Amino acid sequence: MKDWRIVGASVRGTAHHHSGHPCQDASAWLLDPAMACLAVADGAGSRPHADLGATAAVQAVLRWARKGPPPDDDLAAWLSRAADEALAAVLAAAAAERRPAEDYACTLCVAVLTPSRLGLIQLGDGIAVVGDAVGFTTLSPPARTEYANETVFLTSPQASAQLRVDVLDLEPVDSVALSTDGLRFKILSDLGSHRPHVPFFEDAARLARDPAVGDTAVADFLSRVDDQSGDDKTLVIAVRTAAPPAGKEP
């Protein structure tokens, strides 16, 4: 994946900053010649060790990714296994401290890019946006719930049955962004439809393509964003740095 670049960060929201609580978001990514993998998790705000659960989940996904790229004809199964690995890591963290697994509850969003395909798996209220020559699209947004901030966590009963999976042709794609819901007021033009706020993603993709911009700059940017909710904020974005593939509009 030599024509791609990834930058990102997770930062503490204003509410956690004022309360002294740690950032409960976590993010991690891998970029090598055969694949790219992005993982984002959001710890449940009401759970005492949700930050540890989120960290364990994304680290487990990266360990799985380092074992090798997925076959293009079975990305969904590879991603499902990534979610299984994340859950196993969260359960192990809870067991090691002899605590209920629910204390480590978190959401999960994972994207994997191979030279020809893009796969995405989501559990909970994270946000995944894909950009191409036409514009930006939110993939498989979470279903509306009866109560605000109600979502599904990795440790929820029958969570595997609620995984949302997308597999796409990578050729037209030039950016993939994952975020937790702490940025929802800034990156969505309409919360009901989850329509992306195009100027945000245009600016984010342009910033990510700048070789002088690294993860620290992303963290600084997120720290300055008025999240409006006090929640932690995460943005990880993969961008195509080379010219668009043949047949794609400039």
mmCIF file of C-alpha atoms in Angstrom:
data_model
loop_
_atom_site.group_PDB
_atom_site.id
_atom_site.type_symbol
_atom_site.label_atom_id
_atom_site.label_comp_id
_atom_site.label_asym_id
_atom_site.label_seq_id
_atom_site.Cartn_x
_atom_site.Cartn_y
_atom_site.Cartn_z
ATOM 1 C CA MET A 1 0.000 0.000 0.000
ATOM 2 C CA LYS A 2 2.804 2.369 -0.963
ATOM 3 C CA ASP A 3 0.363 4.955 -2.340
ATOM 4 C CA TRP A 4 -1.440 5.425 0.976
ATOM 5 C CA ARG A 5 -0.736 7.401 4.129
ATOM 6 C CA ILE A 6 -2.379 7.193 7.575
ATOM 7 C CA VAL A 7 -2.473 9.747 10.379
ATOM 8 C CA GLY A 8 -4.653 9.942 13.448
ATOM 9 C CA ALA A 9 -5.066 10.520 17.150
ATOM 10 C CA SER A 10 -7.369 10.076 20.129
ATOM 11 C CA VAL A 11 -7.668 12.930 22.623
ATOM 12 C CA ARG A 12 -9.493 13.525 25.861
ATOM 13 C CA GLY A 13 -12.732 15.471 25.657
ATOM 14 C CA THR A 14 -13.412 18.553 27.752
ATOM 15 C CA ALA A 15 -15.684 16.710 30.202
ATOM 16 C CA HIS A 16 -13.015 14.106 30.954
ATOM 17 C CA HIS A 17 -10.366 16.812 31.131
ATOM 18 C CA HIS A 18 -12.296 18.720 33.794
ATOM 19 C CA SER A 19 -13.215 15.577 35.755
ATOM 20 C CA GLY A 20 -9.705 14.152 35.618
ATOM 21 C CA HIS A 21 -10.868 10.977 33.882
ATOM 22 C CA PRO A 22 -8.623 9.408 31.231
ATOM 23 C CA CYS A 23 -9.388 9.385 27.525
ATOM 24 C CA GLN A 24 -11.631 6.386 26.897
ATOM 25 C CA ASP A 25 -11.113 6.398 23.119
ATOM 26 C CA ALA A 26 -8.331 4.350 21.545
ATOM 27 C CA SER A 27 -6.987 4.077 18.016
ATOM 28 C CA ALA A 28 -4.274 2.175 16.177
ATOM 29 C CA TRP A 29 -3.253 1.459 12.610
ATOM 30 C CA LEU A 30 -0.894 -0.563 10.446
ATOM 31 C CA LEU A 31 0.435 0.299 7.006
ATOM 32 C CA ASP A 32 2.660 -2.072 5.038
ATOM 33 C CA PRO A 33 3.118 -2.975 1.348
ATOM 34 C CA ALA A 34 0.352 -5.586 1.406
ATOM 35 C CA MET A 35 -2.380 -3.907 3.458
ATOM 36 C CA ALA A 36 -3.548 -1.097 5.680
ATOM 37 C CA CYS A 37 -5.600 -1.600 8.820
ATOM 38 C CA LEU A 38 -7.286 1.067 10.949
ATOM 39 C CA ALA A 39 -8.967 0.379 14.296
ATOM 40 C CA VAL A 40 -10.937 2.721 16.556
ATOM 41 C CA ALA A 41 -12.703 1.960 19.839
ATOM 42 C CA ASP A 42 -14.763 4.077 22.218
ATOM 43 C CA GLY A 43 -14.943 2.983 25.838
ATOM 44 C CA ALA A 44 -18.351 3.173 27.498
ATOM 45 C CA GLY A 45 -18.348 6.366 29.549
ATOM 46 C CA SER A 46 -20.160 4.822 32.496
ATOM 47 C CA ARG A 47 -17.815 1.836 32.878
ATOM 48 C CA PRO A 48 -14.818 2.112 35.232
ATOM 49 C CA HIS A 49 -12.211 0.449 32.988
ATOM 50 C CA ALA A 50 -13.595 1.273 29.554
ATOM 51 C CA ASP A 51 -10.348 3.002 28.588
ATOM 52 C CA LEU A 52 -8.456 -0.251 29.151
ATOM 53 C CA GLY A 53 -11.058 -2.178 27.171
ATOM 54 C CA ALA A 54 -10.799 0.175 24.208
ATOM 55 C CA THR A 55 -7.013 -0.022 24.220
ATOM 56 C CA ALA A 56 -7.037 -3.814 24.499
ATOM 57 C CA ALA A 57 -9.486 -4.058 21.595
ATOM 58 C CA VAL A 58 -7.508 -1.970 19.084
ATOM 59 C CA GLN A 59 -4.210 -3.558 20.059
ATOM 60 C CA ALA A 60 -5.696 -7.019 19.510
ATOM 61 C CA VAL A 61 -6.902 -5.993 16.047
ATOM 62 C CA LEU A 62 -3.394 -4.839 15.147
ATOM 63 C CA ARG A 63 -1.875 -8.093 16.419
ATOM 64 C CA TRP A 64 -4.262 -9.975 14.164
ATOM 65 C CA ALA A 65 -3.439 -7.721 11.203
ATOM 66 C CA ARG A 66 0.287 -8.301 11.664
ATOM 67 C CA LYS A 67 -0.248 -12.005 11.033
ATOM 68 C CA GLY A 68 -0.902 -11.224 7.390
ATOM 69 C CA PRO A 69 -3.289 -9.568 4.936
ATOM 70 C CA PRO A 70 -6.746 -10.976 4.320
ATOM 71 C CA PRO A 71 -7.674 -12.729 1.074
ATOM 72 C CA ASP A 72 -9.601 -10.363 -1.193
ATOM 73 C CA ASP A 73 -12.434 -12.857 -1.529
ATOM 74 C CA ASP A 74 -12.957 -13.229 2.229
ATOM 75 C CA LEU A 75 -12.515 -9.827 3.845
ATOM 76 C CA ALA A 76 -15.730 -10.210 5.843
ATOM 77 C CA ALA A 77 -14.493 -13.374 7.554
ATOM 78 C CA TRP A 78 -11.111 -11.763 8.280
ATOM 79 C CA LEU A 79 -12.824 -8.763 9.851
ATOM 80 C CA SER A 80 -15.143 -10.971 11.885
ATOM 81 C CA ARG A 81 -12.070 -12.739 13.236
ATOM 82 C CA ALA A 82 -10.561 -9.342 14.082
ATOM 83 C CA ALA A 83 -13.649 -8.566 16.169
ATOM 84 C CA ASP A 84 -13.349 -11.965 17.871
ATOM 85 C CA GLU A 85 -9.718 -11.232 18.705
ATOM 86 C CA ALA A 86 -10.697 -7.847 20.132
ATOM 87 C CA LEU A 87 -13.402 -9.383 22.317
ATOM 88 C CA ALA A 88 -11.025 -12.088 23.550
ATOM 89 C CA ALA A 89 -8.506 -9.421 24.559
ATOM 90 C CA VAL A 90 -11.133 -7.431 26.448
ATOM 91 C CA LEU A 91 -12.363 -10.545 28.250
ATOM 92 C CA ALA A 92 -8.779 -11.471 29.143
ATOM 93 C CA ALA A 93 -8.151 -7.993 30.566
ATOM 94 C CA ALA A 94 -11.272 -8.288 32.709
ATOM 95 C CA ALA A 95 -10.409 -11.802 33.859
ATOM 96 C CA ALA A 96 -6.878 -10.771 34.814
ATOM 97 C CA GLU A 97 -8.325 -8.204 37.232
ATOM 98 C CA ARG A 98 -11.248 -10.443 38.261
ATOM 99 C CA ARG A 99 -13.741 -7.857 37.151
ATOM 100 C CA PRO A 100 -16.934 -8.111 35.083
ATOM 101 C CA ALA A 101 -16.361 -7.846 31.342
ATOM 102 C CA GLU A 102 -18.913 -5.017 31.230
ATOM 103 C CA ASP A 103 -16.454 -2.827 33.154
ATOM 104 C CA TYR A 104 -14.295 -2.846 29.984
ATOM 105 C CA ALA A 105 -17.102 -2.249 27.471
ATOM 106 C CA CYS A 106 -16.253 -0.449 24.241
ATOM 107 C CA THR A 107 -17.411 -0.014 20.667
ATOM 108 C CA LEU A 108 -15.263 -1.073 17.714
ATOM 109 C CA CYS A 109 -14.701 0.006 14.127
ATOM 110 C CA VAL A 110 -12.114 -1.649 11.875
ATOM 111 C CA ALA A 111 -11.191 -0.945 8.258
ATOM 112 C CA VAL A 112 -8.826 -3.056 6.174
ATOM 113 C CA LEU A 113 -7.471 -2.054 2.755
ATOM 114 C CA THR A 114 -5.829 -4.441 0.328
ATOM 115 C CA PRO A 115 -4.559 -3.436 -3.127
ATOM 116 C CA SER A 116 -8.020 -4.074 -4.592
ATOM 117 C CA ARG A 117 -10.605 -4.137 -1.784
ATOM 118 C CA LEU A 118 -11.836 -2.190 1.227
ATOM 119 C CA GLY A 119 -13.498 -3.992 4.109
ATOM 120 C CA LEU A 120 -15.158 -2.393 7.111
ATOM 121 C CA ILE A 121 -16.722 -3.812 10.246
ATOM 122 C CA GLN A 122 -18.545 -1.732 12.874
ATOM 123 C CA LEU A 123 -20.104 -2.368 16.256
ATOM 124 C CA GLY A 124 -21.670 0.539 18.095
ATOM 125 C CA ASP A 125 -21.903 4.231 17.300
ATOM 126 C CA GLY A 126 -18.596 4.955 15.590
ATOM 127 C CA ILE A 127 -18.553 6.781 12.267
ATOM 128 C CA ALA A 128 -16.868 5.564 9.060
ATOM 129 C CA VAL A 129 -16.694 7.826 6.008
ATOM 130 C CA VAL A 130 -15.287 6.942 2.581
ATOM 131 C CA GLY A 131 -14.275 9.526 0.003
ATOM 132 C CA ASP A 132 -14.033 9.211 -3.786
ATOM 133 C CA ALA A 133 -14.246 11.451 -6.842
ATOM 134 C CA VAL A 134 -17.987 11.901 -6.311
ATOM 135 C CA GLY A 135 -17.875 12.919 -2.666
ATOM 136 C CA PHE A 136 -18.059 11.422 0.821
ATOM 137 C CA THR A 137 -20.323 8.652 2.103
ATOM 138 C CA THR A 138 -21.015 7.349 5.599
ATOM 139 C CA LEU A 139 -20.955 3.554 5.508
ATOM 140 C CA SER A 140 -23.524 1.539 7.490
ATOM 141 C CA PRO A 141 -24.374 4.129 10.148
ATOM 142 C CA PRO A 142 -25.779 2.769 13.415
ATOM 143 C CA ALA A 143 -29.508 2.306 13.696
ATOM 144 C CA ARG A 144 -31.485 4.886 15.610
ATOM 145 C CA THR A 145 -32.103 3.982 19.242
ATOM 146 C CA GLU A 146 -34.876 4.879 21.633
ATOM 147 C CA TYR A 147 -32.581 6.681 24.048
ATOM 148 C CA ALA A 148 -29.714 9.113 23.521
ATOM 149 C CA ASN A 149 -26.218 7.600 23.820
ATOM 150 C CA GLU A 150 -27.639 4.074 23.709
ATOM 151 C CA THR A 151 -25.418 1.734 21.716
ATOM 152 C CA VAL A 152 -24.029 -1.784 21.382
ATOM 153 C CA PHE A 153 -20.675 -2.714 22.883
ATOM 154 C CA LEU A 154 -18.191 -5.440 22.114
ATOM 155 C CA THR A 155 -19.141 -7.146 25.377
ATOM 156 C CA SER A 156 -22.908 -6.842 24.816
ATOM 157 C CA PRO A 157 -24.912 -10.081 24.546
ATOM 158 C CA GLN A 158 -25.147 -11.269 20.932
ATOM 159 C CA ALA A 159 -22.902 -8.415 19.799
ATOM 160 C CA SER A 160 -21.634 -10.541 16.909
ATOM 161 C CA ALA A 161 -25.144 -10.620 15.451
ATOM 162 C CA GLN A 162 -25.134 -6.816 15.280
ATOM 163 C CA LEU A 163 -21.854 -6.353 13.461
ATOM 164 C CA ARG A 164 -22.223 -4.182 10.360
ATOM 165 C CA VAL A 165 -20.019 -5.258 7.459
ATOM 166 C CA ASP A 166 -19.152 -3.514 4.177
ATOM 167 C CA VAL A 167 -16.847 -4.758 1.418
ATOM 168 C CA LEU A 168 -16.101 -2.429 -1.510
ATOM 169 C CA ASP A 169 -13.884 -2.124 -4.553
ATOM 170 C CA LEU A 170 -10.916 0.002 -3.480
ATOM 171 C CA GLU A 171 -10.175 1.490 -6.915
ATOM 172 C CA PRO A 172 -12.420 4.580 -6.699
ATOM 173 C CA VAL A 173 -11.691 5.214 -3.012
ATOM 174 C CA ASP A 174 -9.191 7.920 -2.127
ATOM 175 C CA SER A 175 -9.822 8.316 1.619
ATOM 176 C CA VAL A 176 -11.159 6.320 4.560
ATOM 177 C CA ALA A 177 -11.848 8.033 7.884
ATOM 178 C CA LEU A 178 -12.865 6.446 11.192
ATOM 179 C CA SER A 179 -14.111 8.416 14.185
ATOM 180 C CA THR A 180 -15.797 7.890 17.505
ATOM 181 C CA ASP A 181 -19.075 9.679 18.177
ATOM 182 C CA GLY A 182 -17.359 12.459 20.127
ATOM 183 C CA LEU A 183 -16.860 14.302 16.833
ATOM 184 C CA ARG A 184 -20.361 13.731 15.518
ATOM 185 C CA PHE A 185 -21.441 17.379 15.765
ATOM 186 C CA LYS A 186 -18.470 18.436 13.659
ATOM 187 C CA ILE A 187 -18.255 15.704 11.035
ATOM 188 C CA LEU A 188 -21.949 15.095 10.315
ATOM 189 C CA SER A 189 -24.172 17.633 8.595
ATOM 190 C CA ASP A 190 -27.265 15.757 9.741
ATOM 191 C CA LEU A 191 -27.216 13.472 12.789
ATOM 192 C CA GLY A 192 -30.372 11.673 11.743
ATOM 193 C CA SER A 193 -29.133 10.583 8.322
ATOM 194 C CA HIS A 194 -25.415 10.575 9.243
ATOM 195 C CA ARG A 195 -24.687 12.677 6.158
ATOM 196 C CA PRO A 196 -21.012 13.701 6.241
ATOM 197 C CA HIS A 197 -20.059 17.351 6.615
ATOM 198 C CA VAL A 198 -18.121 17.609 3.373
ATOM 199 C CA PRO A 199 -15.855 20.590 4.224
ATOM 200 C CA PHE A 200 -14.527 18.767 7.291
ATOM 201 C CA PHE A 201 -13.525 15.694 5.325
ATOM 202 C CA GLU A 202 -12.104 17.726 2.446
ATOM 203 C CA ASP A 203 -9.897 19.580 4.913
ATOM 204 C CA ALA A 204 -8.981 16.409 6.808
ATOM 205 C CA ALA A 205 -7.952 14.572 3.634
ATOM 206 C CA ARG A 206 -5.927 17.554 2.435
ATOM 207 C CA LEU A 207 -4.188 17.771 5.805
ATOM 208 C CA ALA A 208 -3.448 14.046 5.874
ATOM 209 C CA ARG A 209 -1.781 14.198 2.446
ATOM 210 C CA ASP A 210 0.698 16.786 3.669
ATOM 211 C CA PRO A 211 3.916 14.874 4.439
ATOM 212 C CA ALA A 212 4.769 17.460 7.080
ATOM 213 C CA VAL A 213 1.637 16.589 9.078
ATOM 214 C CA GLY A 214 1.924 13.782 11.621
ATOM 215 C CA ASP A 215 -0.103 12.308 14.443
ATOM 216 C CA THR A 216 0.894 15.089 16.846
ATOM 217 C CA ALA A 217 -0.586 17.686 14.519
ATOM 218 C CA VAL A 218 -3.827 15.694 14.347
ATOM 219 C CA ALA A 219 -3.938 15.493 18.146
ATOM 220 C CA ASP A 220 -3.378 19.249 18.399
ATOM 221 C CA PHE A 221 -6.150 19.865 15.889
ATOM 222 C CA LEU A 222 -8.600 17.610 17.751
ATOM 223 C CA SER A 223 -7.756 19.264 21.053
ATOM 224 C CA ARG A 224 -8.804 22.600 19.588
ATOM 225 C CA VAL A 225 -12.071 21.323 18.101
ATOM 226 C CA ASP A 226 -15.120 22.346 20.117
ATOM 227 C CA ASP A 227 -16.706 18.912 20.475
ATOM 228 C CA GLN A 228 -19.945 20.380 21.933
ATOM 229 C CA SER A 229 -20.502 17.211 23.964
ATOM 230 C CA GLY A 230 -17.430 17.025 26.197
ATOM 231 C CA ASP A 231 -16.784 13.530 24.871
ATOM 232 C CA ASP A 232 -13.398 12.154 23.836
ATOM 233 C CA LYS A 233 -12.477 12.640 20.179
ATOM 234 C CA THR A 234 -10.799 10.330 17.694
ATOM 235 C CA LEU A 235 -9.980 10.685 14.025
ATOM 236 C CA VAL A 236 -7.920 8.227 11.988
ATOM 237 C CA ILE A 237 -7.748 8.835 8.249
ATOM 238 C CA ALA A 238 -6.089 6.910 5.428
ATOM 239 C CA VAL A 239 -5.557 8.833 2.190
ATOM 240 C CA ARG A 240 -4.351 7.895 -1.250
ATOM 241 C CA THR A 241 -1.246 9.964 -1.978
ATOM 242 C CA ALA A 242 -0.607 9.004 -5.613
ATOM 243 C CA ALA A 243 -2.555 10.059 -8.681
ATOM 244 C CA PRO A 244 -6.071 8.559 -8.945
ATOM 245 C CA PRO A 245 -6.310 5.199 -10.738
ATOM 246 C CA ALA A 246 -6.911 5.189 -14.482
ATOM 247 C CA GLY A 247 -10.471 6.032 -15.350
ATOM 248 C CA LYS A 248 -11.060 8.049 -12.181
ATOM 249 C CA GLU A 249 -11.861 11.722 -12.480
ATOM 250 C CA PRO A 250 -9.091 14.011 -11.195
#
